[in-house]
Tab-separated table of C-alpha atoms in Angstrom:
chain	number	residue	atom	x	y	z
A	1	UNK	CA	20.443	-17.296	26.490
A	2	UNK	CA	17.875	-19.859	26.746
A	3	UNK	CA	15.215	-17.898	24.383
A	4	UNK	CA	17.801	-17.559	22.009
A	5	UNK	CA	18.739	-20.913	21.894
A	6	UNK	CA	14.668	-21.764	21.648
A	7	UNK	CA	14.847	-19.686	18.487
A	8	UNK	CA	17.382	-21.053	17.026
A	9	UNK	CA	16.238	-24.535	17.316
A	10	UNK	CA	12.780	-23.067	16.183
A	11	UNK	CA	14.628	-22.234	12.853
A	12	UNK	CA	16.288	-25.516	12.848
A	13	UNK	CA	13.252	-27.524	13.073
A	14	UNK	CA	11.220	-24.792	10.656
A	15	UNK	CA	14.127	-24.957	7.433
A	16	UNK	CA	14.427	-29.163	8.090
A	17	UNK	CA	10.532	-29.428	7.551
A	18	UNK	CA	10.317	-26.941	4.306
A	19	UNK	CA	13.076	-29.372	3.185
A	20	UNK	CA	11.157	-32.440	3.331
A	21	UNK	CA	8.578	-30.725	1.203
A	22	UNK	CA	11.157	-29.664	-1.101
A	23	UNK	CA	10.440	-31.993	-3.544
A	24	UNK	CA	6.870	-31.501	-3.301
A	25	UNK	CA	4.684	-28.772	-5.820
A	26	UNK	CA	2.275	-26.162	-4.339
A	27	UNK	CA	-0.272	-27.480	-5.785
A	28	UNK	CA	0.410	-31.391	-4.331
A	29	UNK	CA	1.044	-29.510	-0.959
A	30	UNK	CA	-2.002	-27.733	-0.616
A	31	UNK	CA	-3.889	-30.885	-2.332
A	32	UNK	CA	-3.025	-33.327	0.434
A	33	UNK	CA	-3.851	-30.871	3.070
A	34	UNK	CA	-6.420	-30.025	2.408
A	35	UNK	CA	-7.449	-33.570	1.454
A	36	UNK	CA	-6.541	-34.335	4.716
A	37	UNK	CA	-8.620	-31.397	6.756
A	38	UNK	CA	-11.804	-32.049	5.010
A	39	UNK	CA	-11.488	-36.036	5.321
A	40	UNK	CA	-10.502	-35.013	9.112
A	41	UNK	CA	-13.034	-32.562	9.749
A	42	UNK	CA	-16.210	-34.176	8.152
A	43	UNK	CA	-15.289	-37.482	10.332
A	44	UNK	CA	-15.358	-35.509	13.610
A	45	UNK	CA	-18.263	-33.779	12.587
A	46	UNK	CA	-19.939	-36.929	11.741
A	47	UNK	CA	-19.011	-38.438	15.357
A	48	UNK	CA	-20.098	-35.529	17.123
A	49	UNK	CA	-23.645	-35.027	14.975
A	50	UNK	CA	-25.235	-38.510	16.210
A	51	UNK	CA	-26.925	-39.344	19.312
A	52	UNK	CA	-24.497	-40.036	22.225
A	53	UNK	CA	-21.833	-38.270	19.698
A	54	UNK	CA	-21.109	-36.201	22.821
A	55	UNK	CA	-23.033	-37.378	26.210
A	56	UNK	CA	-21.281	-40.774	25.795
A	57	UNK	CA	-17.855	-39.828	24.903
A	58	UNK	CA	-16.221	-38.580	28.161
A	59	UNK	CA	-13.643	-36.907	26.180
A	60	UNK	CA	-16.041	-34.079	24.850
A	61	UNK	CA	-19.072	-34.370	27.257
A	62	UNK	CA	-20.899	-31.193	28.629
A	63	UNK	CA	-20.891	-31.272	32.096
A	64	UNK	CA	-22.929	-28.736	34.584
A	65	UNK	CA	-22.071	-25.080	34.418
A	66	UNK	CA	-19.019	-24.801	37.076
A	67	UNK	CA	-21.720	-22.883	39.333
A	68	UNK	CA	-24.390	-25.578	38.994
A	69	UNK	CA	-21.327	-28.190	40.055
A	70	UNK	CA	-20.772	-27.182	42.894
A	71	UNK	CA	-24.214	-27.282	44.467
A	72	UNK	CA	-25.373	-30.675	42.621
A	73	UNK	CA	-25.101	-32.238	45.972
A	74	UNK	CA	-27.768	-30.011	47.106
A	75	UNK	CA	-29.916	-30.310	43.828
A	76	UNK	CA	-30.193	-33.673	44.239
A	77	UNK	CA	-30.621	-33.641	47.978
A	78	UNK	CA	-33.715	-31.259	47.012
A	79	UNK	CA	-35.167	-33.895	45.038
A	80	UNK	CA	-34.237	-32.049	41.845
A	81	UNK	CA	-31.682	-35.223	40.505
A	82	UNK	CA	-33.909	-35.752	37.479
A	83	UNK	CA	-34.006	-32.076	36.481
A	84	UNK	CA	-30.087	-32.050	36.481
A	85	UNK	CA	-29.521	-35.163	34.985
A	86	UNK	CA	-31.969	-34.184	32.159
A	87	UNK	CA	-29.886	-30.516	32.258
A	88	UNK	CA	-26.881	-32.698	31.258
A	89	UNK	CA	-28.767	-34.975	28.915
A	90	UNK	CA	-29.898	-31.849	27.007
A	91	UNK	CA	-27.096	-29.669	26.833
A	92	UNK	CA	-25.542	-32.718	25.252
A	93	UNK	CA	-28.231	-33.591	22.944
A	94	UNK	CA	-27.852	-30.023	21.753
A	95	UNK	CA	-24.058	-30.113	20.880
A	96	UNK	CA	-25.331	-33.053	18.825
A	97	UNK	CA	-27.924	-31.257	17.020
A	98	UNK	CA	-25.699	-28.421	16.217
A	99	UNK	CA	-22.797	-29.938	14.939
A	100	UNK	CA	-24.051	-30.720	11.335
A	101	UNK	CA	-23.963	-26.788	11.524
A	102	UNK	CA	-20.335	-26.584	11.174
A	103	UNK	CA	-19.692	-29.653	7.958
A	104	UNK	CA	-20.461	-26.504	5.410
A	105	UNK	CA	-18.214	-24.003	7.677
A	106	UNK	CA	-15.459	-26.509	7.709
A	107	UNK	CA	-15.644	-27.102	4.063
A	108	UNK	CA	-15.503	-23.728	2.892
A	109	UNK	CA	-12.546	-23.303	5.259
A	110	UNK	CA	-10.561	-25.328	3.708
A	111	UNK	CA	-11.111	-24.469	-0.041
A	112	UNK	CA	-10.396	-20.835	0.850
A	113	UNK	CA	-7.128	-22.204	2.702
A	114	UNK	CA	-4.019	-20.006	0.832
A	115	UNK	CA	-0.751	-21.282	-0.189
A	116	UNK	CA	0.658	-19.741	2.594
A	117	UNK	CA	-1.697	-21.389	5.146
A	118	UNK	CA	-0.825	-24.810	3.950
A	119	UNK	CA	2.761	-24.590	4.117
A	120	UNK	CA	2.273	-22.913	7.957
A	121	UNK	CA	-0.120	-25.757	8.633
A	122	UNK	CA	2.186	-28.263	7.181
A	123	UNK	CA	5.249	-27.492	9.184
A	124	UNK	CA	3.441	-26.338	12.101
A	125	UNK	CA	2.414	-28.969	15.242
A	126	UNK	CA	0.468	-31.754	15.378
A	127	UNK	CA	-3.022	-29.416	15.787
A	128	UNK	CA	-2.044	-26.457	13.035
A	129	UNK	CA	-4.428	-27.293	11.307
A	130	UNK	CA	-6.837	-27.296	13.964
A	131	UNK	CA	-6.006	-23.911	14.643
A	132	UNK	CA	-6.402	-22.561	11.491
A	133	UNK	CA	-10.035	-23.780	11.575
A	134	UNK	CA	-10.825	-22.733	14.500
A	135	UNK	CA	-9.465	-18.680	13.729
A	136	UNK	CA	-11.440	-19.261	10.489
A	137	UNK	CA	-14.589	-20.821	11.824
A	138	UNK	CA	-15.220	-20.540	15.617
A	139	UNK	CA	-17.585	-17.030	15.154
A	140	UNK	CA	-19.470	-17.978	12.828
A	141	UNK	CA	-20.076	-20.987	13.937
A	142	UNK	CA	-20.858	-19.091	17.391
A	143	UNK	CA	-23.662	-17.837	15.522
A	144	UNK	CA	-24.936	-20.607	14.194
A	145	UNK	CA	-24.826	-22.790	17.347
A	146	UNK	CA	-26.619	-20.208	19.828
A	147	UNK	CA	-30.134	-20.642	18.486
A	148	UNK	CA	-29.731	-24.243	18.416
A	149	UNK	CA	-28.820	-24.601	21.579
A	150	UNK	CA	-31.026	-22.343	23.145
A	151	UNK	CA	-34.160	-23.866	21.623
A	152	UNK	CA	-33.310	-27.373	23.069
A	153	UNK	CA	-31.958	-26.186	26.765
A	154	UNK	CA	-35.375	-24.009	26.527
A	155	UNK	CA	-36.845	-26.612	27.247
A	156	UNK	CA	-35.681	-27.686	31.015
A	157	UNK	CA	-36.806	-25.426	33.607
A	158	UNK	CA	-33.647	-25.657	35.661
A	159	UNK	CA	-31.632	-24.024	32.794
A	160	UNK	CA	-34.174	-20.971	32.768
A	161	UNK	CA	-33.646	-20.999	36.805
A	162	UNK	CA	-30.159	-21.013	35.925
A	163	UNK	CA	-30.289	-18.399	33.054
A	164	UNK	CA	-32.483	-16.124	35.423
A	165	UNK	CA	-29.876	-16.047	38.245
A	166	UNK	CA	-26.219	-16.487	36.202
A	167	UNK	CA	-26.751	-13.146	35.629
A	168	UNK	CA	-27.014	-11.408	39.110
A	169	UNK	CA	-23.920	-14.200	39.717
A	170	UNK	CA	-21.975	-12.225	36.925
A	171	UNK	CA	-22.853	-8.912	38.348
A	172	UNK	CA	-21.419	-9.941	41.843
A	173	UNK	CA	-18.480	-11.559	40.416
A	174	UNK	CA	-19.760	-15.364	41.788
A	175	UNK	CA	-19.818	-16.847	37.823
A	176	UNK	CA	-17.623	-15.907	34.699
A	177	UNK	CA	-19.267	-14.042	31.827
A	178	UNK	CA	-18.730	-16.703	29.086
A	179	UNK	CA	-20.519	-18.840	31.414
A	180	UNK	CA	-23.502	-16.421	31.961
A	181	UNK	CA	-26.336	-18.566	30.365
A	182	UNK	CA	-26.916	-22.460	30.109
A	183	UNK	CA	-26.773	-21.809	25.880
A	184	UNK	CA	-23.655	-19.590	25.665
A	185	UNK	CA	-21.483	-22.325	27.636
A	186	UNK	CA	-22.761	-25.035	25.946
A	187	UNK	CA	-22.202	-23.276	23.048
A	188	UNK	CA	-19.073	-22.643	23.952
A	189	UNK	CA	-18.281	-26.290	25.468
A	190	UNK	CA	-19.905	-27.932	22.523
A	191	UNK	CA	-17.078	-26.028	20.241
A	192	UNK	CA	-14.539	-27.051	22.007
A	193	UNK	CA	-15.568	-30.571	21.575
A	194	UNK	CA	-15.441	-30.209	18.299
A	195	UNK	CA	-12.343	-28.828	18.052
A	196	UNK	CA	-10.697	-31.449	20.037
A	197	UNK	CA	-12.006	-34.234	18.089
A	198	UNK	CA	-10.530	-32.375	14.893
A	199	UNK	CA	-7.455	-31.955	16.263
A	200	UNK	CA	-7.531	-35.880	17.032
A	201	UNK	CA	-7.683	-36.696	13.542
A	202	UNK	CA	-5.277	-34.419	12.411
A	203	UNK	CA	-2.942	-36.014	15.162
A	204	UNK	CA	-3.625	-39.117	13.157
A	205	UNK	CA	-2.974	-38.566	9.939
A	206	UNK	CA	0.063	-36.853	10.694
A	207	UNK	CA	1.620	-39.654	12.914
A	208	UNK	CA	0.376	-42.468	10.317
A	209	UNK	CA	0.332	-40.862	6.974
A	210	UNK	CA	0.300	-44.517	5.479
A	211	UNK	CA	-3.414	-45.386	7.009
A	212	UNK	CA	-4.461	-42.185	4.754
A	213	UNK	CA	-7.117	-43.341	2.721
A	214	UNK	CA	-5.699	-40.708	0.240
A	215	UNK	CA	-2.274	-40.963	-2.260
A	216	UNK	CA	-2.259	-37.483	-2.187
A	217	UNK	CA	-2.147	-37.378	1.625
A	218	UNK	CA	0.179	-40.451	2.186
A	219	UNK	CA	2.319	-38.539	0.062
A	220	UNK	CA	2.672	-34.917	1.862
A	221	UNK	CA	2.945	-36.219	5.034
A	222	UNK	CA	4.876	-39.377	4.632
A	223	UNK	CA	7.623	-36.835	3.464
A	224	UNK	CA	7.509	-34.661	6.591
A	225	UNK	CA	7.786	-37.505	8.280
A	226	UNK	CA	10.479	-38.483	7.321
């Protein structure tokens, strides 16, 4: 009884946002989104793609590999606190360097954006349209990251200690695969960063459509808000 009356109310909410846009074309629809994505996007990119962009935000800093956290007592016991703290300071300063990677990605992601995607995106939650970049954009920009990362965290001999035991620690079970080398989870982390600080700009604009710098934007979502 209870999933049904989920649907239902699903439905509800679905038919009462298509009617705010109602008076709205396609074409002004799919404008302001995507108006609103790229403005979005580029802004978290351009937080994220500066020094500090991640290691002094706390909301999106790279931490130690889950296995390396729970012996940093004992690293730094063993006189090896600078060679974690420079871990961190790396991993970070590689999320940094790779984030310029994903401005083209992101832009491309929204000019191919369909009809269809907008009005999802539109009437979907306050992150849709974080979602939809990140099923359009999170391999490739997989890809991209890796060799950036790898070259910087290279460079710090505990991440090649790491690297050269995560593996055995896979093999016995001890560490998760996706955390298997220092540049695959920061990879990983440093993506997730970025899609958090895109989805907190889409949370924006959607609950303050009138701070849009955009017409076109104040217009779309001012009517689904109302």
């Amino acid at each position: 009884m209870r999933s049904v009356l989920g649907f239902v109310m699903l439905l509800v909410i679905s038919a009462s946002a298509f009617a705010a846009l109602e008076g709205i074309s396609n074409t002004d629809a799919v404008g302001g989104l995507r108006q609103a994505l790229n403005d979005g996007s580029l802004a978290a990119v351009a937080k994220l793609g500066v020094e500090n962009g991640y290691f002094a935000n706390p909301r999106v800093k790279i931490p130690l590999p889950p296995a390396l956290q729970r012996i940093e007592g004992a690293l730094r016991l063993a006189g090896m606190r600078k060679q974690a703290d420079d871990l961190v300071l790396s991993m970070n300063r590689a999320a940094e360097a790779a984030a310029a990677q994903a401005k083209p990605l992101l832009v491309d992601a929204v000019k191919k954006m369909s009809v269809q995607d907008a009005r999802k995106i539109l009437t979907g939650g306050d992150t849709a349209g974080t979602e939809y970049f990140k099923r359009a954009t999170q391999s490739q920009l997989t890809q991209r990251y890796l060799p950036i990362v790898k070259q910087a965290t290279d460079r710090v001999g505990l991440a090649q200690q790491y690297n050269s035991l995560a593996g055995q620690g896979v093999h016995l079970g001890l560490i998760q695969q996706d955390q298997a080398t220092i540049e695959g989870y920061v990879t990983r982390k440093a993506l997730d960063g970025l899609y958090f600080m895109i989805g907190e700009q889409e949370k924006a604009f959607r609950q303050n459509p009138v701070g849009a710098a955009s017409d076109i934007v104040r217009k779309v979502f001012g009517a689904i808000k109302r």
